[in-house]
PDB file of C-alpha atoms and ligand atoms in Angstrom:
ATOM      1  CA  MET C   1     -69.958  31.865  11.553  1.00 85.00           C
ATOM      2  CA  ARG C   2     -67.473  34.059  13.383  1.00 87.00           C
ATOM      3  CA  LEU C   3     -68.291  37.738  13.476  1.00 92.00           C
ATOM      4  CA  GLY C   4     -65.943  40.644  14.118  1.00 93.00           C
ATOM      5  CA  CYS C   5     -62.845  38.848  12.836  1.00 95.00           C
ATOM      6  CA  GLN C   6     -60.272  40.562  10.700  1.00 96.00           C
ATOM      7  CA  PHE C   7     -58.636  38.510   7.986  1.00 96.00           C
ATOM      8  CA  GLU C   8     -54.848  38.864   8.071  1.00 96.00           C
ATOM      9  CA  ASP C   9     -53.188  36.130   6.042  1.00 96.00           C
ATOM     10  CA  VAL C  10     -53.683  32.880   4.158  1.00 96.00           C
ATOM     11  CA  ALA C  11     -51.382  29.978   3.355  1.00 95.00           C
ATOM     12  CA  SER C  12     -52.468  27.631   0.529  1.00 92.00           C
ATOM     13  CA  TYR C  13     -51.798  23.921   0.244  1.00 87.00           C
ATOM     14  CA  ALA C  14     -52.814  21.365  -2.364  1.00 79.00           C
ATOM     15  CA  LYS C  15     -55.851  20.370  -0.307  1.00 82.00           C
ATOM     16  CA  GLY C  16     -56.919  23.607   1.353  1.00 91.00           C
ATOM     17  CA  VAL C  17     -55.822  26.717   3.213  1.00 96.00           C
ATOM     18  CA  THR C  18     -54.894  27.993   6.652  1.00 97.00           C
ATOM     19  CA  VAL C  19     -56.523  31.327   7.419  1.00 97.00           C
ATOM     20  CA  VAL C  20     -54.994  33.725   9.939  1.00 97.00           C
ATOM     21  CA  GLN C  21     -57.476  36.115  11.513  1.00 96.00           C
ATOM     22  CA  ARG C  22     -57.510  38.576  14.360  1.00 96.00           C
ATOM     23  CA  LYS C  23     -60.232  39.155  16.910  1.00 94.00           C
ATOM     24  CA  GLY C  24     -59.346  41.935  19.324  1.00 91.00           C
ATOM     25  CA  SER C  25     -55.857  41.206  20.552  1.00 93.00           C
ATOM     26  CA  SER C  26     -55.980  37.468  19.777  1.00 95.00           C
ATOM     27  CA  ARG C  27     -54.712  35.952  16.563  1.00 95.00           C
ATOM     28  CA  GLN C  28     -56.115  32.630  15.382  1.00 94.00           C
ATOM     29  CA  GLN C  29     -55.173  30.152  12.682  1.00 96.00           C
ATOM     30  CA  GLU C  30     -57.817  27.937  11.166  1.00 94.00           C
ATOM     31  CA  PRO C  31     -57.685  25.243   8.520  1.00 95.00           C
ATOM     32  CA  ALA C  32     -60.330  25.405   5.774  1.00 95.00           C
ATOM     33  CA  LEU C  33     -61.126  23.784   2.447  1.00 94.00           C
ATOM     34  CA  ALA C  34     -61.099  27.127   0.646  1.00 96.00           C
ATOM     35  CA  LEU C  35     -61.137  30.901   1.144  1.00 97.00           C
ATOM     36  CA  ILE C  36     -63.368  33.407  -0.680  1.00 98.00           C
ATOM     37  CA  GLY C  37     -62.188  36.993  -0.258  1.00 98.00           C
ATOM     38  CA  ALA C  38     -65.294  39.233  -0.313  1.00 98.00           C
ATOM     39  CA  ASP C  39     -63.562  42.057   1.546  1.00 97.00           C
ATOM     40  CA  GLY C  40     -64.237  44.977  -0.773  1.00 97.00           C
ATOM     41  CA  VAL C  41     -62.198  47.299  -2.952  1.00 96.00           C
ATOM     42  CA  TRP C  42     -59.393  47.556  -0.357  1.00 95.00           C
ATOM     43  CA  SER C  43     -59.270  43.743  -0.064  1.00 97.00           C
ATOM     44  CA  THR C  44     -56.527  42.259   2.079  1.00 97.00           C
ATOM     45  CA  VAL C  45     -57.104  38.841   0.471  1.00 97.00           C
ATOM     46  CA  ARG C  46     -56.482  40.338  -2.989  1.00 97.00           C
ATOM     47  CA  HIS C  47     -53.419  42.148  -1.698  1.00 96.00           C
ATOM     48  CA  GLN C  48     -52.008  38.838  -0.419  1.00 95.00           C
ATOM     49  CA  MET C  49     -52.487  37.228  -3.834  1.00 94.00           C
ATOM     50  CA  HIS C  50     -51.787  40.148  -6.178  1.00 96.00           C
ATOM     51  CA  PRO C  51     -49.670  42.703  -4.273  1.00 95.00           C
ATOM     52  CA  ASP C  52     -49.013  44.506  -7.580  1.00 96.00           C
ATOM     53  CA  VAL C  53     -52.730  45.245  -8.167  1.00 96.00           C
ATOM     54  CA  GLN C  54     -53.820  48.619  -6.762  1.00 94.00           C
ATOM     55  CA  PRO C  55     -57.301  50.143  -7.138  1.00 96.00           C
ATOM     56  CA  GLN C  56     -57.147  53.029  -9.629  1.00 96.00           C
ATOM     57  CA  PHE C  57     -58.635  56.438  -8.798  1.00 96.00           C
ATOM     58  CA  SER C  58     -61.302  57.373 -11.366  1.00 96.00           C
ATOM     59  CA  GLY C  59     -61.103  61.155 -10.968  1.00 96.00           C
ATOM     60  CA  ARG C  60     -64.644  61.081  -9.589  1.00 96.00           C
ATOM     61  CA  ILE C  61     -65.907  61.661  -6.065  1.00 97.00           C
ATOM     62  CA  ALA C  62     -69.293  60.497  -4.792  1.00 97.00           C
ATOM     63  CA  TRP C  63     -71.093  62.603  -2.185  1.00 97.00           C
ATOM     64  CA  ARG C  64     -73.958  60.874  -0.394  1.00 97.00           C
ATOM     65  CA  GLY C  65     -76.582  62.087   2.034  1.00 97.00           C
ATOM     66  CA  SER C  66     -80.325  62.142   2.580  1.00 96.00           C
ATOM     67  CA  ALA C  67     -83.041  64.746   3.110  1.00 95.00           C
ATOM     68  CA  ASP C  68     -86.328  64.778   5.015  1.00 94.00           C
ATOM     69  CA  ALA C  69     -88.997  64.321   2.295  1.00 92.00           C
ATOM     70  CA  SER C  70     -91.629  66.234   4.297  1.00 91.00           C
ATOM     71  CA  GLN C  71     -89.489  69.390   4.051  1.00 88.00           C
ATOM     72  CA  LEU C  72     -89.365  69.232   0.248  1.00 87.00           C
ATOM     73  CA  PRO C  73     -91.949  70.183  -2.403  1.00 84.00           C
ATOM     74  CA  ARG C  74     -94.305  67.395  -3.473  1.00 78.00           C
ATOM     75  CA  GLU C  75     -92.484  66.770  -6.793  1.00 75.00           C
ATOM     76  CA  PHE C  76     -89.523  65.312  -4.855  1.00 73.00           C
ATOM     77  CA  ASN C  77     -91.674  62.775  -3.040  1.00 70.00           C
ATOM     78  CA  ALA C  78     -92.783  60.863  -6.135  1.00 74.00           C
ATOM     79  CA  ASN C  79     -91.819  57.216  -6.198  1.00 82.00           C
ATOM     80  CA  ARG C  80     -89.197  57.566  -8.921  1.00 86.00           C
ATOM     81  CA  VAL C  81     -85.517  58.042  -9.539  1.00 89.00           C
ATOM     82  CA  GLN C  82     -84.484  61.545 -10.626  1.00 91.00           C
ATOM     83  CA  LEU C  83     -81.261  62.269 -12.471  1.00 93.00           C
ATOM     84  CA  TRP C  84     -79.704  65.640 -13.323  1.00 95.00           C
ATOM     85  CA  MET C  85     -76.730  65.653 -15.687  1.00 96.00           C
ATOM     86  CA  GLY C  86     -74.307  68.557 -16.042  1.00 95.00           C
ATOM     87  CA  PRO C  87     -70.755  69.335 -17.092  1.00 94.00           C
ATOM     88  CA  ASN C  88     -68.442  67.097 -15.029  1.00 93.00           C
ATOM     89  CA  ALA C  89     -71.122  66.233 -12.450  1.00 96.00           C
ATOM     90  CA  HIS C  90     -74.480  64.567 -11.957  1.00 97.00           C
ATOM     91  CA  ILE C  91     -77.043  64.065  -9.201  1.00 97.00           C
ATOM     92  CA  VAL C  92     -79.242  61.017  -8.560  1.00 96.00           C
ATOM     93  CA  ALA C  93     -82.146  61.170  -6.068  1.00 95.00           C
ATOM     94  CA  TYR C  94     -84.694  58.593  -5.033  1.00 93.00           C
ATOM     95  CA  PRO C  95     -87.043  57.944  -2.097  1.00 93.00           C
ATOM     96  CA  MET C  96     -86.187  55.518   0.701  1.00 93.00           C
ATOM     97  CA  LYS C  97     -87.637  54.578   4.104  1.00 93.00           C
ATOM     98  CA  ASP C  98     -91.119  54.293   2.568  1.00 90.00           C
ATOM     99  CA  GLY C  99     -90.812  57.748   1.015  1.00 89.00           C
ATOM    100  CA  ARG C 100     -89.971  59.509   4.273  1.00 92.00           C
ATOM    101  CA  ARG C 101     -86.453  60.370   3.149  1.00 94.00           C
ATOM    102  CA  ILE C 102     -84.853  61.169  -0.188  1.00 94.00           C
ATOM    103  CA  ASN C 103     -81.448  59.650  -0.825  1.00 96.00           C
ATOM    104  CA  VAL C 104     -79.146  61.956  -2.767  1.00 96.00           C
ATOM    105  CA  VAL C 105     -75.946  60.949  -4.557  1.00 97.00           C
ATOM    106  CA  ALA C 106     -73.917  63.688  -6.230  1.00 98.00           C
ATOM    107  CA  ILE C 107     -70.960  62.677  -8.387  1.00 98.00           C
ATOM    108  CA  VAL C 108     -68.325  65.289  -9.170  1.00 97.00           C
ATOM    109  CA  THR C 109     -64.979  65.357 -10.928  1.00 96.00           C
ATOM    110  CA  GLY C 110     -62.064  66.160  -8.635  1.00 94.00           C
ATOM    111  CA  GLN C 111     -58.592  65.446  -7.320  1.00 94.00           C
ATOM    112  CA  TRP C 112     -59.473  64.288  -3.790  1.00 93.00           C
ATOM    113  CA  ASP C 113     -58.274  60.697  -4.039  1.00 92.00           C
ATOM    114  CA  ARG C 114     -57.929  59.557  -0.450  1.00 88.00           C
ATOM    115  CA  PRO C 115     -57.994  55.735  -0.411  1.00 85.00           C
ATOM    116  CA  GLY C 116     -60.221  53.972   2.095  1.00 79.00           C
ATOM    117  CA  TRP C 117     -63.887  54.094   3.005  1.00 79.00           C
ATOM    118  CA  SER C 118     -66.092  57.202   3.325  1.00 85.00           C
ATOM    119  CA  GLU C 119     -65.303  60.509   5.078  1.00 92.00           C
ATOM    120  CA  PRO C 120     -67.553  63.367   6.225  1.00 95.00           C
ATOM    121  CA  GLY C 121     -68.168  65.928   3.459  1.00 95.00           C
ATOM    122  CA  ASP C 122     -68.341  69.712   3.982  1.00 95.00           C
ATOM    123  CA  ILE C 123     -71.856  71.088   3.277  1.00 95.00           C
ATOM    124  CA  ALA C 124     -70.432  74.424   2.040  1.00 95.00           C
ATOM    125  CA  GLU C 125     -68.110  72.665  -0.420  1.00 95.00           C
ATOM    126  CA  ILE C 126     -70.873  70.627  -2.088  1.00 96.00           C
ATOM    127  CA  ALA C 127     -73.225  73.638  -2.162  1.00 96.00           C
ATOM    128  CA  ASP C 128     -70.481  75.582  -3.929  1.00 95.00           C
ATOM    129  CA  LEU C 129     -69.912  72.790  -6.483  1.00 95.00           C
ATOM    130  CA  PHE C 130     -73.584  72.925  -7.510  1.00 96.00           C
ATOM    131  CA  SER C 131     -74.015  76.706  -7.249  1.00 94.00           C
ATOM    132  CA  PRO C 132     -73.449  77.573 -10.956  1.00 92.00           C
ATOM    133  CA  PRO C 133     -76.749  78.688 -12.519  1.00 92.00           C
ATOM    134  CA  HIS C 134     -76.777  75.892 -15.119  1.00 91.00           C
ATOM    135  CA  TRP C 135     -77.957  73.612 -12.281  1.00 94.00           C
ATOM    136  CA  PRO C 136     -81.771  73.872 -12.024  1.00 92.00           C
ATOM    137  CA  ILE C 137     -83.236  75.382  -8.874  1.00 91.00           C
ATOM    138  CA  ALA C 138     -84.776  72.000  -7.975  1.00 90.00           C
ATOM    139  CA  ALA C 139     -81.363  70.315  -8.031  1.00 92.00           C
ATOM    140  CA  ARG C 140     -79.757  73.057  -5.936  1.00 94.00           C
ATOM    141  CA  MET C 141     -82.645  72.948  -3.485  1.00 93.00           C
ATOM    142  CA  LEU C 142     -82.170  69.217  -3.045  1.00 93.00           C
ATOM    143  CA  ILE C 143     -78.435  69.623  -2.420  1.00 96.00           C
ATOM    144  CA  GLY C 144     -79.249  72.309   0.183  1.00 95.00           C
ATOM    145  CA  ALA C 145     -81.814  70.071   1.914  1.00 95.00           C
ATOM    146  CA  VAL C 146     -79.346  67.283   2.750  1.00 96.00           C
ATOM    147  CA  GLU C 147     -78.504  67.407   6.447  1.00 94.00           C
ATOM    148  CA  GLY C 148     -75.118  65.678   6.396  1.00 95.00           C
ATOM    149  CA  TRP C 149     -72.795  64.430   3.674  1.00 97.00           C
ATOM    150  CA  SER C 150     -70.264  61.627   3.336  1.00 97.00           C
ATOM    151  CA  LYS C 151     -67.866  61.465   0.449  1.00 96.00           C
ATOM    152  CA  TRP C 152     -66.036  58.629  -1.286  1.00 94.00           C
ATOM    153  CA  ALA C 153     -63.208  58.862  -3.775  1.00 96.00           C
ATOM    154  CA  LEU C 154     -64.262  56.354  -6.456  1.00 97.00           C
ATOM    155  CA  PHE C 155     -61.708  53.669  -7.251  1.00 97.00           C
ATOM    156  CA  GLY C 156     -61.930  50.713  -9.616  1.00 97.00           C
ATOM    157  CA  ILE C 157     -60.115  47.499 -10.455  1.00 97.00           C
ATOM    158  CA  LYS C 158     -59.166  46.750 -14.073  1.00 96.00           C
ATOM    159  CA  ASP C 159     -61.837  45.541 -16.511  1.00 97.00           C
ATOM    160  CA  GLY C 160     -62.547  41.836 -16.119  1.00 96.00           C
ATOM    161  CA  GLY C 161     -61.328  41.929 -12.512  1.00 96.00           C
ATOM    162  CA  VAL C 162     -58.558  39.988 -10.811  1.00 97.00           C
ATOM    163  CA  TRP C 163     -59.371  36.544  -9.551  1.00 97.00           C
ATOM    164  CA  GLY C 164     -58.067  33.907  -7.202  1.00 93.00           C
ATOM    165  CA  ASN C 165     -55.785  30.994  -7.524  1.00 92.00           C
ATOM    166  CA  GLY C 166     -56.159  27.374  -6.464  1.00 93.00           C
ATOM    167  CA  THR C 167     -58.350  27.218  -3.380  1.00 95.00           C
ATOM    168  CA  VAL C 168     -58.568  31.002  -2.862  1.00 96.00           C
ATOM    169  CA  ALA C 169     -61.186  33.019  -4.792  1.00 97.00           C
ATOM    170  CA  LEU C 170     -62.169  36.693  -4.915  1.00 98.00           C
ATOM    171  CA  LEU C 171     -65.708  38.015  -5.069  1.00 98.00           C
ATOM    172  CA  GLY C 172     -67.445  41.385  -5.565  1.00 98.00           C
ATOM    173  CA  ASP C 173     -65.490  44.631  -5.233  1.00 98.00           C
ATOM    174  CA  ALA C 174     -62.392  42.716  -4.072  1.00 98.00           C
ATOM    175  CA  SER C 175     -62.240  41.285  -7.587  1.00 98.00           C
ATOM    176  CA  HIS C 176     -63.822  43.909  -9.840  1.00 98.00           C
ATOM    177  CA  ALA C 177     -64.730  47.178  -8.091  1.00 98.00           C
ATOM    178  CA  MET C 178     -66.426  49.387 -10.667  1.00 98.00           C
ATOM    179  CA  LEU C 179     -67.859  52.879 -11.027  1.00 97.00           C
ATOM    180  CA  PRO C 180     -71.434  53.099  -9.700  1.00 95.00           C
ATOM    181  CA  PHE C 181     -72.989  54.638 -12.856  1.00 95.00           C
ATOM    182  CA  VAL C 182     -75.113  51.636 -13.815  1.00 94.00           C
ATOM    183  CA  ALA C 183     -75.752  50.846 -10.121  1.00 94.00           C
ATOM    184  CA  GLN C 184     -74.329  47.334 -10.465  1.00 97.00           C
ATOM    185  CA  GLY C 185     -71.424  46.916  -8.007  1.00 98.00           C
ATOM    186  CA  ALA C 186     -73.478  45.173  -5.330  1.00 98.00           C
ATOM    187  CA  GLY C 187     -75.542  43.491  -8.051  1.00 97.00           C
ATOM    188  CA  MET C 188     -72.401  41.914  -9.507  1.00 98.00           C
ATOM    189  CA  ALA C 189     -71.208  40.847  -6.031  1.00 98.00           C
ATOM    190  CA  ILE C 190     -74.537  39.095  -5.451  1.00 97.00           C
ATOM    191  CA  GLU C 191     -74.345  37.394  -8.862  1.00 98.00           C
ATOM    192  CA  ASP C 192     -70.777  36.287  -8.065  1.00 98.00           C
ATOM    193  CA  ALA C 193     -72.019  34.734  -4.818  1.00 98.00           C
ATOM    194  CA  ALA C 194     -74.792  32.807  -6.606  1.00 97.00           C
ATOM    195  CA  VAL C 195     -72.422  31.572  -9.318  1.00 97.00           C
ATOM    196  CA  VAL C 196     -69.608  30.549  -6.972  1.00 98.00           C
ATOM    197  CA  ALA C 197     -72.183  28.651  -4.855  1.00 97.00           C
ATOM    198  CA  MET C 198     -73.458  26.899  -7.983  1.00 97.00           C
ATOM    199  CA  CYS C 199     -69.923  25.977  -9.099  1.00 97.00           C
ATOM    200  CA  LEU C 200     -69.028  24.619  -5.653  1.00 96.00           C
ATOM    201  CA  GLN C 201     -72.283  22.660  -5.503  1.00 95.00           C
ATOM    202  CA  GLU C 202     -71.648  21.064  -8.897  1.00 94.00           C
ATOM    203  CA  GLY C 203     -67.923  20.473  -8.324  1.00 88.00           C
ATOM    204  CA  LYS C 204     -67.785  19.596  -4.632  1.00 84.00           C
ATOM    205  CA  ASP C 205     -64.771  17.311  -4.983  1.00 90.00           C
ATOM    206  CA  ASN C 206     -62.503  19.742  -6.771  1.00 94.00           C
ATOM    207  CA  VAL C 207     -62.577  23.257  -5.327  1.00 95.00           C
ATOM    208  CA  THR C 208     -59.767  24.480  -7.611  1.00 95.00           C
ATOM    209  CA  ALA C 209     -61.717  23.449 -10.742  1.00 96.00           C
ATOM    210  CA  ALA C 210     -64.938  24.923  -9.298  1.00 97.00           C
ATOM    211  CA  PHE C 211     -63.213  28.304  -8.711  1.00 97.00           C
ATOM    212  CA  ALA C 212     -61.699  28.208 -12.228  1.00 97.00           C
ATOM    213  CA  ARG C 213     -65.188  27.672 -13.680  1.00 97.00           C
ATOM    214  CA  TYR C 214     -66.561  30.499 -11.532  1.00 97.00           C
ATOM    215  CA  GLU C 215     -63.949  32.894 -12.943  1.00 97.00           C
ATOM    216  CA  LYS C 216     -64.712  31.743 -16.512  1.00 96.00           C
ATOM    217  CA  LEU C 217     -68.432  32.386 -16.032  1.00 96.00           C
ATOM    218  CA  ARG C 218     -67.941  35.823 -14.464  1.00 97.00           C
ATOM    219  CA  ALA C 219     -64.927  37.600 -16.007  1.00 97.00           C
ATOM    220  CA  SER C 220     -66.392  38.704 -19.364  1.00 96.00           C
ATOM    221  CA  ARG C 221     -69.710  39.608 -17.780  1.00 97.00           C
ATOM    222  CA  VAL C 222     -68.180  41.920 -15.166  1.00 98.00           C
ATOM    223  CA  ALA C 223     -65.815  43.402 -17.784  1.00 98.00           C
ATOM    224  CA  ARG C 224     -68.813  44.449 -19.905  1.00 97.00           C
ATOM    225  CA  VAL C 225     -70.606  45.957 -16.893  1.00 98.00           C
ATOM    226  CA  GLN C 226     -67.433  47.834 -15.848  1.00 98.00           C
ATOM    227  CA  ARG C 227     -67.067  49.299 -19.371  1.00 98.00           C
ATOM    228  CA  THR C 228     -70.753  50.238 -19.503  1.00 97.00           C
ATOM    229  CA  ALA C 229     -70.510  51.969 -16.112  1.00 97.00           C
ATOM    230  CA  ARG C 230     -67.508  53.996 -17.249  1.00 97.00           C
ATOM    231  CA  THR C 231     -69.104  55.025 -20.564  1.00 96.00           C
ATOM    232  CA  THR C 232     -72.357  55.925 -18.804  1.00 96.00           C
ATOM    233  CA  GLY C 233     -70.439  58.247 -16.457  1.00 96.00           C
ATOM    234  CA  GLU C 234     -68.748  59.922 -19.435  1.00 96.00           C
ATOM    235  CA  ILE C 235     -72.124  60.444 -21.153  1.00 96.00           C
ATOM    236  CA  TYR C 236     -73.663  61.888 -17.968  1.00 96.00           C
ATOM    237  CA  HIS C 237     -70.854  64.451 -17.683  1.00 96.00           C
ATOM    238  CA  LEU C 238     -70.753  65.663 -21.312  1.00 96.00           C
ATOM    239  CA  ARG C 239     -70.654  69.383 -21.959  1.00 95.00           C
ATOM    240  CA  GLY C 240     -71.488  71.841 -24.749  1.00 95.00           C
ATOM    241  CA  PRO C 241     -72.722  70.440 -28.080  1.00 97.00           C
ATOM    242  CA  PHE C 242     -72.095  66.852 -26.934  1.00 97.00           C
ATOM    243  CA  ALA C 243     -74.475  67.372 -24.004  1.00 96.00           C
ATOM    244  CA  PHE C 244     -77.029  68.869 -26.400  1.00 97.00           C
ATOM    245  CA  GLY C 245     -76.718  65.786 -28.662  1.00 97.00           C
ATOM    246  CA  ARG C 246     -77.130  63.495 -25.658  1.00 97.00           C
ATOM    247  CA  ASP C 247     -80.299  65.297 -24.543  1.00 96.00           C
ATOM    248  CA  GLN C 248     -81.788  65.113 -28.064  1.00 97.00           C
ATOM    249  CA  PHE C 249     -81.012  61.391 -28.206  1.00 97.00           C
ATOM    250  CA  ILE C 250     -82.716  60.798 -24.843  1.00 95.00           C
ATOM    251  CA  ARG C 251     -85.826  62.703 -26.009  1.00 96.00           C
ATOM    252  CA  LEU C 252     -85.923  60.749 -29.267  1.00 97.00           C
ATOM    253  CA  VAL C 253     -85.421  57.306 -27.755  1.00 95.00           C
ATOM    254  CA  GLY C 254     -87.674  57.782 -24.696  1.00 93.00           C
ATOM    255  CA  GLY C 255     -87.431  56.378 -21.175  1.00 87.00           C
ATOM    256  CA  ARG C 256     -88.781  52.909 -21.913  1.00 92.00           C
ATOM    257  CA  ASN C 257     -86.335  52.250 -24.754  1.00 95.00           C
ATOM    258  CA  LEU C 258     -83.459  53.682 -22.725  1.00 90.00           C
ATOM    259  CA  LEU C 259     -84.216  51.196 -19.964  1.00 89.00           C
ATOM    260  CA  ALA C 260     -84.487  48.369 -22.504  1.00 94.00           C
ATOM    261  CA  ARG C 261     -80.891  49.089 -23.561  1.00 93.00           C
ATOM    262  CA  GLN C 262     -79.903  47.614 -20.193  1.00 92.00           C
ATOM    263  CA  ASN C 263     -81.944  44.416 -20.545  1.00 95.00           C
ATOM    264  CA  TRP C 264     -78.736  42.448 -21.046  1.00 96.00           C
ATOM    265  CA  ILE C 265     -77.769  43.366 -17.483  1.00 96.00           C
ATOM    266  CA  TYR C 266     -80.996  42.130 -15.913  1.00 94.00           C
ATOM    267  CA  ASN C 267     -81.702  39.106 -18.161  1.00 93.00           C
ATOM    268  CA  TRP C 268     -78.378  37.334 -17.602  1.00 93.00           C
ATOM    269  CA  ARG C 269     -78.314  33.644 -16.699  1.00 88.00           C
ATOM    270  CA  ALA C 270     -75.142  31.801 -15.684  1.00 84.00           C
ATOM    271  CA  GLY C 271     -74.160  28.697 -17.652  1.00 70.00           C
TER     272      GLY C 271
HETATM  273  C1  FAD K 301     -71.466  56.129  -4.262  1.00 93.97           C
HETATM  274  C2  FAD K 301     -71.722  54.677  -4.511  1.00 93.97           C
HETATM  275  C3  FAD K 301     -72.973  54.281  -5.005  1.00 93.97           C
HETATM  276  C4  FAD K 301     -73.220  52.935  -5.267  1.00 93.97           C
HETATM  277  N1  FAD K 301     -74.455  52.579  -5.746  1.00 93.97           N
HETATM  278  C5  FAD K 301     -74.708  51.279  -6.023  1.00 93.97           C
HETATM  279  C6  FAD K 301     -75.998  50.870  -6.504  1.00 93.97           C
HETATM  280  O1  FAD K 301     -76.900  51.682  -6.654  1.00 93.97           O
HETATM  281  N2  FAD K 301     -76.187  49.560  -6.797  1.00 93.97           N
HETATM  282  C7  FAD K 301     -75.205  48.629  -6.631  1.00 93.97           C
HETATM  283  O2  FAD K 301     -75.429  47.446  -6.927  1.00 93.97           O
HETATM  284  N3  FAD K 301     -73.980  48.988  -6.153  1.00 93.97           N
HETATM  285  C8  FAD K 301     -73.717  50.279  -5.842  1.00 93.97           C
HETATM  286  N4  FAD K 301     -72.491  50.648  -5.349  1.00 93.97           N
HETATM  287  C9  FAD K 301     -71.433  49.636  -5.225  1.00 93.97           C
HETATM  288  C10 FAD K 301     -71.596  48.769  -3.998  1.00 93.97           C
HETATM  289  O3  FAD K 301     -71.632  49.548  -2.814  1.00 93.97           O
HETATM  290  C11 FAD K 301     -70.406  47.806  -3.946  1.00 93.97           C
HETATM  291  O4  FAD K 301     -70.156  47.267  -5.221  1.00 93.97           O
HETATM  292  C12 FAD K 301     -70.716  46.672  -2.986  1.00 93.97           C
HETATM  293  O5  FAD K 301     -70.879  47.168  -1.663  1.00 93.97           O
HETATM  294  C13 FAD K 301     -69.591  45.636  -3.020  1.00 93.97           C
HETATM  295  O6  FAD K 301     -69.912  44.609  -2.125  1.00 93.97           O
HETATM  296  P1  FAD K 301     -68.766  43.701  -1.525  1.00 93.97           P
HETATM  297  O7  FAD K 301     -69.470  42.769  -0.602  1.00 93.97           O
HETATM  298  O8  FAD K 301     -67.947  43.134  -2.627  1.00 93.97           O
HETATM  299  O9  FAD K 301     -67.805  44.682  -0.723  1.00 93.97           O
HETATM  300  P2  FAD K 301     -68.144  45.650   0.501  1.00 93.97           P
HETATM  301  O10 FAD K 301     -69.575  46.061   0.514  1.00 93.97           O
HETATM  302  O11 FAD K 301     -67.101  46.721   0.444  1.00 93.97           O
HETATM  303  O12 FAD K 301     -67.914  44.739   1.782  1.00 93.97           O
HETATM  304  C14 FAD K 301     -66.618  44.316   2.165  1.00 93.97           C
HETATM  305  C15 FAD K 301     -66.669  43.923   3.624  1.00 93.97           C
HETATM  306  O13 FAD K 301     -65.424  43.328   3.967  1.00 93.97           O
HETATM  307  C16 FAD K 301     -65.035  43.836   5.240  1.00 93.97           C
HETATM  308  N5  FAD K 301     -63.569  43.727   5.323  1.00 93.97           N
HETATM  309  C17 FAD K 301     -62.633  44.492   4.704  1.00 93.97           C
HETATM  310  N6  FAD K 301     -61.404  44.075   5.029  1.00 93.97           N
HETATM  311  C18 FAD K 301     -61.553  43.011   5.878  1.00 93.97           C
HETATM  312  C19 FAD K 301     -60.638  42.125   6.554  1.00 93.97           C
HETATM  313  N7  FAD K 301     -59.313  42.231   6.432  1.00 93.97           N
HETATM  314  N8  FAD K 301     -61.161  41.136   7.350  1.00 93.97           N
HETATM  315  C20 FAD K 301     -62.509  41.007   7.493  1.00 93.97           C
HETATM  316  N9  FAD K 301     -63.417  41.795   6.859  1.00 93.97           N
HETATM  317  C21 FAD K 301     -62.939  42.784   6.064  1.00 93.97           C
HETATM  318  C22 FAD K 301     -65.535  45.274   5.251  1.00 93.97           C
HETATM  319  O14 FAD K 301     -65.667  45.721   6.594  1.00 93.97           O
HETATM  320  C23 FAD K 301     -66.886  45.115   4.561  1.00 93.97           C
HETATM  321  O15 FAD K 301     -67.896  44.786   5.470  1.00 93.97           O
HETATM  322  C24 FAD K 301     -72.208  51.974  -5.051  1.00 93.97           C
HETATM  323  C25 FAD K 301     -70.962  52.375  -4.541  1.00 93.97           C
HETATM  324  C26 FAD K 301     -70.722  53.718  -4.270  1.00 93.97           C
HETATM  325  C27 FAD K 301     -69.376  54.121  -3.701  1.00 93.97           C
END
């Protein structure tokens, strides 16, 4: 294991690859049997293989921060996930660090589409976004209690993902970055890792065939999760009579049955 190396380039041959990586000012080339690019939505490995594929901006921005639970009323400290839905925005909050802090994620619609990783978010801007009176006092109080915000423009890769070729594979967000509205991006990356390991284990002598099987086992699954995430976001952000219909449906169906609608996500078995 080499830590702190930056992948730069790969050359593929019939029987393997040469990986070019940088550590500080030194550049190294290393032969390998295969390369798995697990380098996130802005993947350099994917860019090498599919220079035409660009992550697409979703029109949504995620703001993330956390609040000191001891400074909040007791109702916020319960061991549960809370979700507020409103026109073009929603807020998710849940305890972390053994209940000492509350993690807050606020998703808003917007034009800020800076590519890359997170950036600091302006407290006044987020407070303003959630100031309209249709947001309950509890939700506004939670937004006000967060001490520091980071924001991410949310980008995705097309449904079904883009995959590798020959002895180079892609995994996780590098292949199929998705919207976070069913909380499955990391989940799918972990599943990918388990499945690619299984395929390599079973097909040790033919890495190309093992990677092809991995893609076959994963593509339709991640496509369905990507679509579900997108639809869920649209439902969360409904307005007017559509929002009213959504709320009635939730009341009618109940929490347990709503959760059961996602059983297909959690009960999946590869192969
Ligand atoms: C607001 C928000 C909320 C989310 N909530 C959830 C959730 O509740 N549940 C869930 O499952 N998922 C969630 N996700 C998605 C989750 O964060 C991602 O899907 C997950 O981190 C993807 O994992 P990954 O390993 O594929 O990529 P990443 O976590 O992006 O890791 C990629 C790594 O590659 C490194 N890297 C990049 N380029 C290079 C290079 N050239 N050389 C070497 N290394 C490189 C990066 O430094 C990074 O460490 C959320 C995402 C967002 C934005």
